[in-house]
Amino acid sequence: MKTLQFGDYMVFAFYFVVVATYGWWVYQRKKNVNATSNDYFLAEGSLTWWAIGTSLIASNISAEQFIGMSGSGFKMGLAISTYEWMAALTLVIVAVFFIPVYLKNKIYTMPQFLHQRYNGTVAMIMAVFWLFLYIVVNLLSILYLGAIAIHGIAPEFSIGICIILLAVFSVIIALGGMKVIGYTDVIQVFFLILGGLVASYIALNLVSNPNGHSSVGGMFSGLKQITVQASDHFHMIFEKDNHNYVDLPGLSVLIGGMWITNLNYWGCNQYITQRALGADLKTARSGILFAAFLKLLMPVIVVIPGIAAYVLYQRGMFHTADAAGMLTHSGITDVNKAYPSLLNLLPIGMKGLAFAALTAAIVASLAGKVNSIATIFTLDIYKKAINPEASEKKLVNLGKISVAVAMVLGVILAYVLGEALMGEGKQGFNYIQEYTGFFSPGILAMFLLGFFWKKATSNAALFATVGGFLLSVVFKFLPRFADLSFLTPYGFYAKNYANNGAYEIPFFDRMGFVFIISVVGMYIISMIENSKGLRVNALEVDTKMFKVTPGFAIGSVLICAILTVLYTVFW
């Protein structure tokens, strides 16, 4: 059934009413007439560890996971889970080493860190960059992929209408500020995980018994069948001859570019760190550790359904040429439709629950994203460069206006560019990761040296950010102008079958090259300027800051043990 039925709408309506009512209750209960900008944007001192942890997951898991990552699971298999599982370990590192530096130095935004550590020029350049990235890459992709998913499940709503409805729902939540976002995210994650697990359960049962009879035994039978019938989809580390090697180049996912992606995303990203910056260190660390455990669960929700959809597709279940099918009018298998096509096979009520989970993921992520956009624009651009004397009330009001304006821009971009960038046959998740990766190596180099090396200078930071981006562009297009075939045996040069088999340097490896060059360049520039007596604004860093509680240490060891088992079993 390729449309929502009355029972599905009732389940979804229940979800909507619960989130809206709880959000309104939180807003009224914690409303402060004289709220400061820190209170509105950061919910300073108001979020508990469980609210921080669930908000991190709700903000992270969105259409790019449910649609993009599930589609990548359909195409390349369990290996795409490395983003989720390596993120769990990354969160532990961020909690131990990054968050204490931010909190000790009273840093609330990423541009503020750059201003405090380097100078206003670096901070302003990066503030503008982050606004551009969040709107052009993140809002655009989340809105478009989310709309594709909802349209695939409920084709009575056009893609344009779906984009608008998602935007409006998200803005309503975001206007309440970080308190409302943080606490409604708890409800969003509940529906996200419950609905996702139900979809996975039904999908595996469909693999086991296409007639739709569900049982726990059927689920385990389905899991066994997909490991046999799609055995090539259960390898975490690709060999060089794998068609997907250019996207996940072998050991780079363990010792190379994946670390750059994750450390930049989880440790240097306003959108993510904002959840923890309003809390004390113990609460922040506990929330981040909780999020790390939830990340271990995510592949079960978003990747396994994609692999199950692949097996069902091989059996001919999705060979339809309509808008809700995976075989499009041009005959291309559209991996972005794997998850919504799967949901169309769910029974009434269960489909509504899975639909609510998908909507929860999209809306929570959008609300968090526009809140971060508003935070950066209001506190780091408007207050610093336009109106330093602005009152707290004016800053809060401007933040609300910024939320609406950012979402309008996102809607326009999603409507105009979404199809061209993430249309049929293209992996939306890889689009997001690759184009974010043009900037992340330089940013991470600038942050790490800014944290832990007191001699790093502002000109060195500019080299890393601007030069890092330019180097990323050069490495992207270099194979078109130079013969790099000598790199092929080492895995640094591979065919991109999504680009007509053209040879490219895998983007994980490009990030690794750019990161190393950025660090070396920063070191050389800083040493030259230090030799001339240049004064540097070092942060307050004390090794005692990195000491953790016994409970946190035990949790971290447990995560490492689970990851070791997973990679050993699915190597």
Coordinates of C-alpha atoms in Angstrom, one line a residue:
M1 CA 0.0 0.0 0.0
K2 CA 1.7 3.2 -1.2
T3 CA -0.3 5.7 0.8
L4 CA -1.0 6.3 4.5
Q5 CA -4.3 4.9 5.8
F6 CA -6.5 6.2 8.5
G7 CA -4.8 4.1 11.2
D8 CA -1.4 5.5 10.1
Y9 CA -2.6 9.0 10.3
M10 CA -4.0 8.4 13.8
V11 CA -0.6 7.1 15.0
F12 CA 1.2 10.1 13.4
A13 CA -1.3 12.5 14.9
F14 CA -0.6 11.0 18.3
Y15 CA 3.1 11.6 17.8
F16 CA 2.5 15.2 16.7
V17 CA 0.2 16.0 19.6
V18 CA 2.6 14.5 22.2
V19 CA 5.6 16.5 20.8
A20 CA 3.6 19.7 20.4
T21 CA 2.0 19.5 23.9
Y22 CA 5.3 18.6 25.6
G23 CA 7.1 21.3 23.8
W24 CA 4.5 23.9 24.8
W25 CA 4.6 22.6 28.5
V26 CA 8.4 22.9 28.5
Y27 CA 8.2 26.4 27.0
Q28 CA 5.7 27.6 29.6
R29 CA 7.4 25.9 32.5
K30 CA 10.8 27.2 31.7
K31 CA 9.8 30.6 30.2
N32 CA 11.8 33.5 31.5
V33 CA 10.5 37.0 30.6
N34 CA 14.1 38.3 31.1
A35 CA 15.7 35.4 29.3
T36 CA 19.3 36.1 28.2
S37 CA 20.7 35.1 24.8
N38 CA 22.7 32.3 26.5
D39 CA 19.5 31.1 28.1
Y40 CA 17.7 31.1 24.7
F41 CA 20.4 29.7 22.5
L42 CA 22.2 27.3 24.9
A43 CA 19.6 26.5 27.6
E44 CA 22.4 27.3 30.1
G45 CA 22.2 25.0 33.1
S46 CA 18.8 23.6 32.1
L47 CA 19.5 20.4 30.3
T48 CA 20.1 17.1 32.2
W49 CA 22.6 14.5 31.0
W50 CA 19.9 12.4 29.4
A51 CA 18.4 15.4 27.6
I52 CA 21.9 16.3 26.3
G53 CA 22.5 12.7 25.1
T54 CA 19.2 12.3 23.3
S55 CA 19.4 15.8 21.8
L56 CA 22.8 15.0 20.3
I57 CA 21.3 11.9 18.7
A58 CA 18.1 13.6 17.6
S59 CA 20.1 16.4 16.0
N60 CA 22.5 14.0 14.3
I61 CA 20.1 11.3 13.0
S62 CA 18.0 12.7 10.2
A63 CA 17.0 12.2 6.6
E64 CA 20.7 11.8 5.8
Q65 CA 20.7 8.6 7.9
F66 CA 17.2 7.2 7.4
I67 CA 17.3 7.9 3.7
G68 CA 20.9 8.5 2.7
M69 CA 22.6 6.0 5.0
S70 CA 19.9 3.4 4.4
G71 CA 20.3 3.9 0.7
S72 CA 24.1 3.4 1.1
G73 CA 23.3 0.3 3.1
F74 CA 21.3 -0.9 0.1
K75 CA 24.2 -0.2 -2.2
M76 CA 27.3 -1.0 -0.2
G77 CA 26.1 -2.8 2.9
L78 CA 27.1 -2.8 6.6
A79 CA 30.4 -0.9 5.8
I80 CA 28.5 2.4 5.9
S81 CA 27.9 1.7 9.6
T82 CA 31.5 2.8 10.2
Y83 CA 30.2 6.4 10.4
E84 CA 28.0 5.5 13.3
W85 CA 30.3 3.0 15.2
M86 CA 33.5 5.2 14.8
A87 CA 31.4 8.1 16.0
A88 CA 30.8 6.3 19.3
L89 CA 34.5 6.2 20.0
T90 CA 34.9 9.8 18.7
L91 CA 32.3 11.0 21.2
V92 CA 34.3 9.5 24.0
I93 CA 37.4 11.4 22.8
V94 CA 35.4 14.7 22.5
A95 CA 34.0 14.3 26.0
V96 CA 37.5 13.7 27.5
F97 CA 39.6 16.3 25.6
F98 CA 37.4 18.8 23.8
I99 CA 34.5 19.7 26.1
P100 CA 36.7 20.5 29.1
V101 CA 38.6 23.1 27.1
Y102 CA 35.4 24.7 25.9
L103 CA 33.9 24.8 29.4
K104 CA 37.0 25.9 31.2
N105 CA 37.4 28.9 28.8
K106 CA 33.7 29.7 28.8
I107 CA 33.3 29.1 25.1
Y108 CA 29.8 28.9 23.8
T109 CA 30.2 29.1 20.1
M110 CA 32.8 27.9 17.7
P111 CA 33.5 31.4 16.2
Q112 CA 33.9 32.6 19.8
F113 CA 36.6 30.0 20.3
L114 CA 38.4 31.2 17.1
H115 CA 38.1 34.9 18.2
Q116 CA 39.4 34.1 21.7
R117 CA 42.2 31.8 20.5
Y118 CA 43.2 33.5 17.2
N119 CA 41.6 36.8 16.2
G120 CA 38.4 38.4 15.0
T121 CA 39.3 37.9 11.3
V122 CA 39.6 34.2 11.6
A123 CA 36.4 34.0 13.6
M124 CA 34.3 36.1 11.2
I125 CA 35.5 34.2 8.2
M126 CA 34.6 30.9 9.8
A127 CA 31.2 32.2 11.1
V128 CA 30.2 33.1 7.5
F129 CA 31.5 29.8 6.3
W130 CA 29.5 27.8 8.8
L131 CA 26.4 29.7 8.0
F132 CA 27.0 28.9 4.3
L133 CA 27.7 25.2 5.0
Y134 CA 24.7 24.7 7.3
I135 CA 22.2 26.3 4.9
V136 CA 23.6 25.2 1.5
V137 CA 24.6 21.6 2.4
N138 CA 22.8 20.6 5.6
L139 CA 19.4 22.3 5.5
L140 CA 19.1 21.7 1.7
S141 CA 19.9 18.0 2.0
I142 CA 17.8 17.3 5.1
L143 CA 14.8 19.0 3.6
Y144 CA 15.1 17.4 0.2
L145 CA 15.9 13.8 1.4
G146 CA 13.2 14.1 4.0
A147 CA 10.6 15.3 1.5
I148 CA 11.6 12.4 -0.9
A149 CA 11.0 9.9 1.9
I150 CA 7.6 11.4 2.9
H151 CA 6.5 11.7 -0.7
G152 CA 7.5 8.0 -1.3
I153 CA 5.3 6.9 1.7
A154 CA 2.4 9.4 1.1
P155 CA 2.5 10.3 -2.6
E156 CA -0.7 12.4 -2.1
F157 CA 1.7 15.1 -0.9
S158 CA 4.0 16.5 -3.5
I159 CA 7.7 16.9 -2.8
G160 CA 7.3 20.7 -2.6
I161 CA 4.5 20.4 0.0
C162 CA 6.5 17.9 2.0
I163 CA 9.5 20.4 2.1
I164 CA 7.3 23.2 3.4
L165 CA 5.5 21.1 6.0
L166 CA 8.8 19.8 7.4
A167 CA 10.1 23.3 7.5
V168 CA 7.1 24.8 9.3
F169 CA 7.0 22.0 12.0
S170 CA 10.7 22.5 12.6
V171 CA 10.5 26.2 13.0
I172 CA 7.6 25.9 15.5
I173 CA 9.9 23.8 17.7
A174 CA 13.0 25.9 17.1
L175 CA 11.4 29.2 18.0
G176 CA 11.1 27.9 21.6
G177 CA 14.9 28.0 21.9
M178 CA 17.3 25.3 23.0
K179 CA 15.3 24.3 26.1
V180 CA 12.3 23.3 24.0
I181 CA 14.5 21.6 21.4
G182 CA 16.5 19.7 24.0
Y183 CA 13.6 18.3 25.9
T184 CA 11.3 17.6 22.9
D185 CA 14.3 15.7 21.4
V186 CA 13.8 13.2 24.2
I187 CA 10.3 12.4 22.8
Q188 CA 11.7 12.6 19.2
V189 CA 14.4 10.0 20.0
F190 CA 11.8 7.7 21.7
F191 CA 9.7 7.7 18.5
L192 CA 12.8 7.6 16.3
I193 CA 14.2 4.4 18.0
L194 CA 10.9 2.7 18.5
G195 CA 9.7 3.3 15.0
G196 CA 13.1 2.4 13.5
L197 CA 13.3 -0.8 15.4
V198 CA 9.7 -1.7 14.3
A199 CA 10.7 -1.0 10.7
S200 CA 13.8 -3.2 11.0
Y201 CA 11.8 -6.0 12.7
I202 CA 9.1 -6.0 10.0
A203 CA 11.7 -5.8 7.2
L204 CA 13.6 -8.9 8.5
N205 CA 10.3 -10.7 8.9
L206 CA 9.4 -9.9 5.3
V207 CA 12.7 -11.3 4.2
S208 CA 11.9 -14.5 6.2
N209 CA 8.3 -14.7 5.2
P210 CA 7.1 -12.5 2.3
N211 CA 3.4 -13.2 3.3
G212 CA 3.9 -10.9 6.2
H213 CA 3.5 -13.2 9.2
S214 CA 5.7 -11.7 11.9
S215 CA 7.5 -13.4 14.8
V216 CA 10.7 -13.1 16.8
G217 CA 11.9 -16.3 15.1
G218 CA 11.1 -14.8 11.7
M219 CA 13.2 -11.8 12.5
F220 CA 16.2 -13.9 13.3
S221 CA 15.6 -16.1 10.3
G222 CA 15.4 -13.0 8.1
L223 CA 18.7 -11.7 9.6
K224 CA 20.4 -15.0 8.8
Q225 CA 19.0 -14.9 5.3
I226 CA 20.3 -11.5 4.5
T227 CA 23.8 -12.4 5.8
V228 CA 23.7 -15.4 3.3
Q229 CA 21.9 -13.8 0.3
A230 CA 23.7 -10.5 0.6
S231 CA 27.0 -11.8 2.1
D232 CA 29.0 -9.2 0.1
H233 CA 27.0 -6.6 2.1
F234 CA 28.5 -7.7 5.5
H235 CA 32.1 -6.5 5.2
M236 CA 33.3 -3.4 7.1
I237 CA 36.6 -3.0 5.4
F238 CA 36.6 -3.0 1.5
E239 CA 39.4 -4.4 -0.6
K240 CA 40.8 -2.2 -3.4
D241 CA 38.8 -4.0 -6.2
N242 CA 35.5 -3.3 -4.5
H243 CA 33.3 -0.9 -6.5
N244 CA 32.6 1.1 -3.4
Y245 CA 36.2 1.5 -2.4
V246 CA 36.3 5.2 -3.5
D247 CA 33.6 5.9 -0.9
L248 CA 35.1 3.8 1.9
P249 CA 38.7 3.2 1.1
G250 CA 39.8 0.3 3.2
L251 CA 41.7 1.0 6.4
S252 CA 41.1 4.8 6.0
V253 CA 37.9 4.3 7.9
L254 CA 39.9 3.1 10.9
I255 CA 43.2 5.0 10.8
G256 CA 42.6 7.7 8.2
G257 CA 40.0 10.2 7.0
M258 CA 37.1 8.9 9.1
W259 CA 38.8 10.4 12.2
I260 CA 38.9 13.8 10.5
T261 CA 35.2 13.6 9.6
N262 CA 34.1 12.5 13.0
L263 CA 36.4 14.7 15.1
N264 CA 35.4 17.7 13.1
Y265 CA 31.7 16.9 13.2
W266 CA 31.4 16.0 16.9
G267 CA 34.1 18.3 18.3
C268 CA 34.3 21.4 16.2
N269 CA 30.7 21.8 15.1
Q270 CA 28.4 24.4 16.6
Y271 CA 25.4 22.3 15.7
I272 CA 26.5 19.4 17.9
T273 CA 28.7 20.9 20.7
Q274 CA 26.0 23.5 21.5
R275 CA 24.0 20.8 23.3
A276 CA 26.7 20.4 25.9
L277 CA 28.1 23.9 26.2
G278 CA 25.4 25.1 28.6
A279 CA 26.1 22.3 31.2
D280 CA 28.7 21.6 33.8
L281 CA 31.5 19.2 32.9
K282 CA 30.1 16.1 34.6
T283 CA 26.7 16.5 33.1
A284 CA 28.1 17.2 29.6
R285 CA 30.3 14.2 29.7
S286 CA 27.6 11.9 31.0
G287 CA 25.3 13.1 28.2
I288 CA 27.9 12.6 25.5
L289 CA 28.7 9.1 26.8
F290 CA 25.0 8.2 26.7
A291 CA 24.9 9.5 23.1
A292 CA 27.9 7.2 22.3
F293 CA 26.0 4.1 23.4
L294 CA 22.9 5.2 21.3
K295 CA 25.2 5.6 18.3
L296 CA 26.1 1.9 18.5
L297 CA 22.4 1.1 18.0
M298 CA 21.8 3.3 14.9
P299 CA 23.0 0.8 12.2
V300 CA 20.3 -1.6 13.4
I301 CA 17.7 1.1 12.7
V302 CA 19.0 2.6 9.4
V303 CA 21.5 0.2 7.8
I304 CA 19.9 -3.2 8.3
P305 CA 16.6 -2.1 6.7
G306 CA 18.7 -0.9 3.7
I307 CA 20.3 -4.3 3.3
A308 CA 16.9 -6.1 3.8
A309 CA 15.5 -3.8 1.1
Y310 CA 18.4 -4.9 -1.2
V311 CA 17.5 -8.6 -0.7
L312 CA 13.8 -7.9 -1.3
Y313 CA 14.7 -5.9 -4.4
Q314 CA 16.8 -8.8 -5.7
R315 CA 13.6 -10.9 -5.3
G316 CA 11.7 -8.5 -7.5
M317 CA 9.6 -6.9 -4.7
F318 CA 10.3 -3.3 -5.7
H319 CA 10.5 -3.6 -9.5
T320 CA 7.9 -0.9 -10.0
A321 CA 8.3 2.2 -12.3
D322 CA 6.2 4.6 -10.3
A323 CA 7.2 7.4 -7.9
A324 CA 7.1 5.2 -4.8
G325 CA 9.2 2.4 -6.3
M326 CA 13.0 2.0 -6.4
L327 CA 13.1 1.5 -10.2
T328 CA 12.5 5.0 -11.7
H329 CA 11.1 5.9 -15.0
S330 CA 14.6 6.1 -16.5
G331 CA 15.3 2.6 -15.3
I332 CA 17.8 3.7 -12.6
T333 CA 17.8 2.1 -9.2
D334 CA 17.3 5.0 -6.8
V335 CA 18.9 4.0 -3.5
N336 CA 17.4 7.1 -1.8
K337 CA 14.0 5.4 -2.1
A338 CA 15.1 2.1 -0.4
Y339 CA 13.8 3.1 3.0
P340 CA 10.5 4.7 1.9
S341 CA 9.8 1.7 -0.4
L342 CA 10.4 -0.6 2.5
L343 CA 8.0 1.3 4.7
N344 CA 5.3 0.9 2.0
L345 CA 5.3 -2.8 2.8
L346 CA 4.5 -2.3 6.5
P347 CA 1.1 -3.0 7.9
I348 CA -1.3 -0.2 8.8
G349 CA -0.4 1.4 12.1
M350 CA 3.2 0.1 12.0
K351 CA 3.7 2.2 8.9
G352 CA 2.4 5.2 10.7
L353 CA 4.8 4.6 13.6
A354 CA 7.7 4.2 11.2
F355 CA 6.5 7.4 9.4
A356 CA 6.5 9.2 12.8
A357 CA 10.0 8.0 13.5
L358 CA 11.2 9.3 10.2
T359 CA 9.5 12.7 10.7
A360 CA 10.9 12.9 14.3
A361 CA 14.4 12.4 13.0
I362 CA 14.0 15.0 10.3
V363 CA 12.3 17.7 12.4
A364 CA 14.6 17.3 15.4
S365 CA 17.6 17.7 13.1
L366 CA 16.2 20.7 11.3
A367 CA 15.2 22.5 14.5
G368 CA 18.7 22.0 16.0
K369 CA 20.4 23.1 12.8
V370 CA 18.4 26.4 12.4
N371 CA 19.0 27.1 16.1
S372 CA 22.8 26.8 15.6
I373 CA 22.5 29.1 12.5
A374 CA 20.7 31.6 14.6
T375 CA 23.2 31.3 17.4
I376 CA 26.2 32.0 15.1
F377 CA 24.5 34.8 13.2
T378 CA 23.2 36.6 16.3
L379 CA 26.1 36.1 18.8
D380 CA 29.1 36.0 16.4
I381 CA 28.2 38.3 13.5
Y382 CA 25.4 40.7 14.6
K383 CA 26.6 41.3 18.2
K384 CA 30.3 41.5 17.3
A385 CA 30.3 43.3 14.0
I386 CA 27.0 45.1 13.6
N387 CA 25.5 46.1 17.0
P388 CA 27.8 45.3 20.0
E389 CA 25.4 47.2 22.3
A390 CA 22.3 45.2 21.4
S391 CA 20.1 44.3 24.4
E392 CA 19.5 40.7 25.4
K393 CA 15.9 41.0 24.4
K394 CA 16.9 42.2 20.9
L395 CA 19.3 39.4 20.5
V396 CA 16.7 36.8 21.4
N397 CA 14.2 38.4 19.0
L398 CA 16.8 38.5 16.2
G399 CA 17.5 34.8 16.9
K400 CA 13.9 34.0 16.3
I401 CA 13.9 36.0 13.1
S402 CA 17.1 34.2 12.0
V403 CA 15.5 30.8 12.5
A404 CA 12.7 31.7 10.1
V405 CA 14.9 33.3 7.5
A406 CA 17.4 30.4 7.5
M407 CA 14.6 27.9 7.0
V408 CA 13.1 29.9 4.1
L409 CA 16.5 29.9 2.4
G410 CA 16.8 26.1 3.0
V411 CA 13.3 25.5 1.5
I412 CA 14.2 27.5 -1.6
L413 CA 17.5 25.7 -2.1
A414 CA 16.0 22.3 -1.5
Y415 CA 13.3 23.0 -4.1
V416 CA 15.6 24.4 -6.7
L417 CA 18.8 22.3 -6.3
G418 CA 17.7 19.1 -4.4
E419 CA 16.9 17.1 -7.5
A420 CA 20.2 18.1 -9.3
L421 CA 22.4 17.2 -6.3
M422 CA 20.6 14.2 -4.8
G423 CA 18.3 13.0 -7.5
E424 CA 17.7 9.4 -8.7
G425 CA 20.6 7.1 -8.5
K426 CA 22.8 9.3 -6.3
Q427 CA 23.8 8.6 -2.7
G428 CA 22.6 11.5 -0.7
F429 CA 24.6 10.5 2.3
N430 CA 27.9 10.6 0.3
Y431 CA 27.0 14.0 -1.1
I432 CA 26.8 15.4 2.4
Q433 CA 30.0 13.7 3.6
E434 CA 32.2 14.6 0.6
Y435 CA 31.3 18.2 0.3
T436 CA 31.6 18.8 4.0
G437 CA 35.0 17.1 3.7
F438 CA 36.2 20.0 1.6
F439 CA 36.4 22.1 4.7
S440 CA 36.8 19.7 7.7
P441 CA 40.6 18.9 7.4
G442 CA 41.6 22.5 7.7
I443 CA 39.1 23.2 10.5
L444 CA 40.2 20.2 12.5
A445 CA 43.9 21.2 12.2
M446 CA 43.1 24.7 13.3
F447 CA 41.1 23.5 16.3
L448 CA 43.5 20.8 17.5
L449 CA 46.6 23.1 17.3
G450 CA 44.5 25.9 18.9
F451 CA 43.7 23.6 21.8
F452 CA 46.9 21.9 22.5
W453 CA 49.7 24.0 21.0
K454 CA 50.2 27.4 22.5
K455 CA 52.4 28.6 19.6
A456 CA 49.8 28.4 16.9
T457 CA 49.1 31.8 15.3
S458 CA 46.2 33.4 13.5
N459 CA 47.9 33.5 10.1
A460 CA 48.6 29.8 10.5
A461 CA 44.9 29.2 11.2
L462 CA 43.9 31.2 8.1
F463 CA 46.3 29.0 6.1
A464 CA 44.6 25.9 7.4
T465 CA 41.0 27.0 6.7
V466 CA 41.4 28.8 3.4
G467 CA 44.4 26.8 2.1
G468 CA 42.8 23.6 3.3
F469 CA 39.7 24.2 1.2
L470 CA 41.7 25.1 -1.9
L471 CA 43.9 22.0 -1.5
S472 CA 40.7 19.9 -1.2
V473 CA 39.5 21.3 -4.5
V474 CA 42.9 20.6 -6.1
F475 CA 43.0 17.0 -4.9
K476 CA 39.4 16.5 -6.1
F477 CA 40.1 17.5 -9.7
L478 CA 43.8 16.7 -9.9
P479 CA 43.3 13.2 -11.5
R480 CA 41.7 14.9 -14.5
F481 CA 44.9 16.7 -15.3
A482 CA 47.6 14.4 -14.0
D483 CA 48.4 10.8 -14.3
L484 CA 48.3 9.4 -10.8
S485 CA 48.1 5.7 -11.7
F486 CA 51.3 5.0 -9.7
L487 CA 49.1 5.5 -6.6
T488 CA 46.6 2.8 -7.6
P489 CA 48.4 -0.1 -5.9
Y490 CA 48.5 1.8 -2.6
G491 CA 44.7 2.5 -2.7
F492 CA 45.1 6.2 -3.1
Y493 CA 43.6 6.2 -6.6
A494 CA 40.4 4.4 -7.5
K495 CA 37.6 4.3 -10.0
N496 CA 34.4 6.1 -9.0
Y497 CA 31.7 4.0 -10.6
A498 CA 29.1 6.7 -9.7
N499 CA 31.1 9.1 -12.0
N500 CA 31.3 6.9 -15.1
G501 CA 34.3 5.0 -13.7
A502 CA 36.6 8.1 -13.6
Y503 CA 39.6 7.8 -11.5
E504 CA 39.6 9.8 -8.3
I505 CA 41.5 10.1 -5.0
P506 CA 39.0 8.7 -2.5
F507 CA 37.7 11.6 -0.5
F508 CA 38.7 10.1 2.8
D509 CA 42.3 10.0 1.6
R510 CA 42.0 13.5 0.2
M511 CA 41.0 14.7 3.7
G512 CA 44.0 12.8 5.2
F513 CA 46.4 14.5 2.7
V514 CA 44.9 18.0 3.3
F515 CA 44.9 17.5 7.1
I516 CA 48.6 16.6 7.2
I517 CA 49.6 19.5 4.9
S518 CA 47.5 21.9 7.0
V519 CA 49.2 20.8 10.2
V520 CA 52.6 21.0 8.7
G521 CA 51.8 24.4 7.2
M522 CA 50.5 25.7 10.5
Y523 CA 53.6 24.6 12.3
I524 CA 56.0 26.3 9.8
I525 CA 54.0 29.5 9.7
S526 CA 53.7 29.6 13.5
M527 CA 57.4 29.0 14.1
I528 CA 58.3 31.7 11.7
E529 CA 56.0 34.2 13.3
N530 CA 57.0 33.1 16.8
S531 CA 60.7 33.7 15.9
K532 CA 59.7 37.3 15.2
G533 CA 58.2 37.7 18.7
L534 CA 54.5 37.5 17.7
R535 CA 52.2 37.3 20.7
V536 CA 49.7 34.4 20.7
N537 CA 46.4 34.2 22.6
A538 CA 46.7 30.7 24.2
L539 CA 43.8 29.1 26.0
E540 CA 43.8 27.9 29.6
V541 CA 44.5 24.2 29.4
D542 CA 45.4 22.1 32.5
T543 CA 46.0 18.3 32.3
K544 CA 43.8 17.9 35.4
M545 CA 40.8 18.9 33.1
F546 CA 41.1 15.6 31.3
K547 CA 40.6 13.4 34.3
V548 CA 37.4 11.4 34.2
T549 CA 35.2 9.7 36.7
P550 CA 35.3 5.9 37.3
G551 CA 31.8 5.5 35.8
F552 CA 32.8 7.4 32.6
A553 CA 36.0 5.3 32.3
I554 CA 34.0 2.0 32.6
G555 CA 31.5 3.2 30.0
S556 CA 34.3 4.2 27.6
V557 CA 36.1 0.8 28.0
L558 CA 32.8 -1.0 27.3
I559 CA 32.3 1.0 24.1
C560 CA 35.8 0.1 23.0
A561 CA 35.2 -3.6 23.7
I562 CA 31.9 -3.6 21.7
L563 CA 33.6 -1.9 18.7
T564 CA 36.4 -4.4 18.8
V565 CA 34.0 -7.3 18.7
L566 CA 31.9 -5.7 15.8
Y567 CA 34.9 -5.0 13.6
T568 CA 36.4 -8.5 14.4
V569 CA 33.2 -10.2 13.4
F570 CA 32.4 -8.1 10.3
W571 CA 35.9 -7.3 9.1

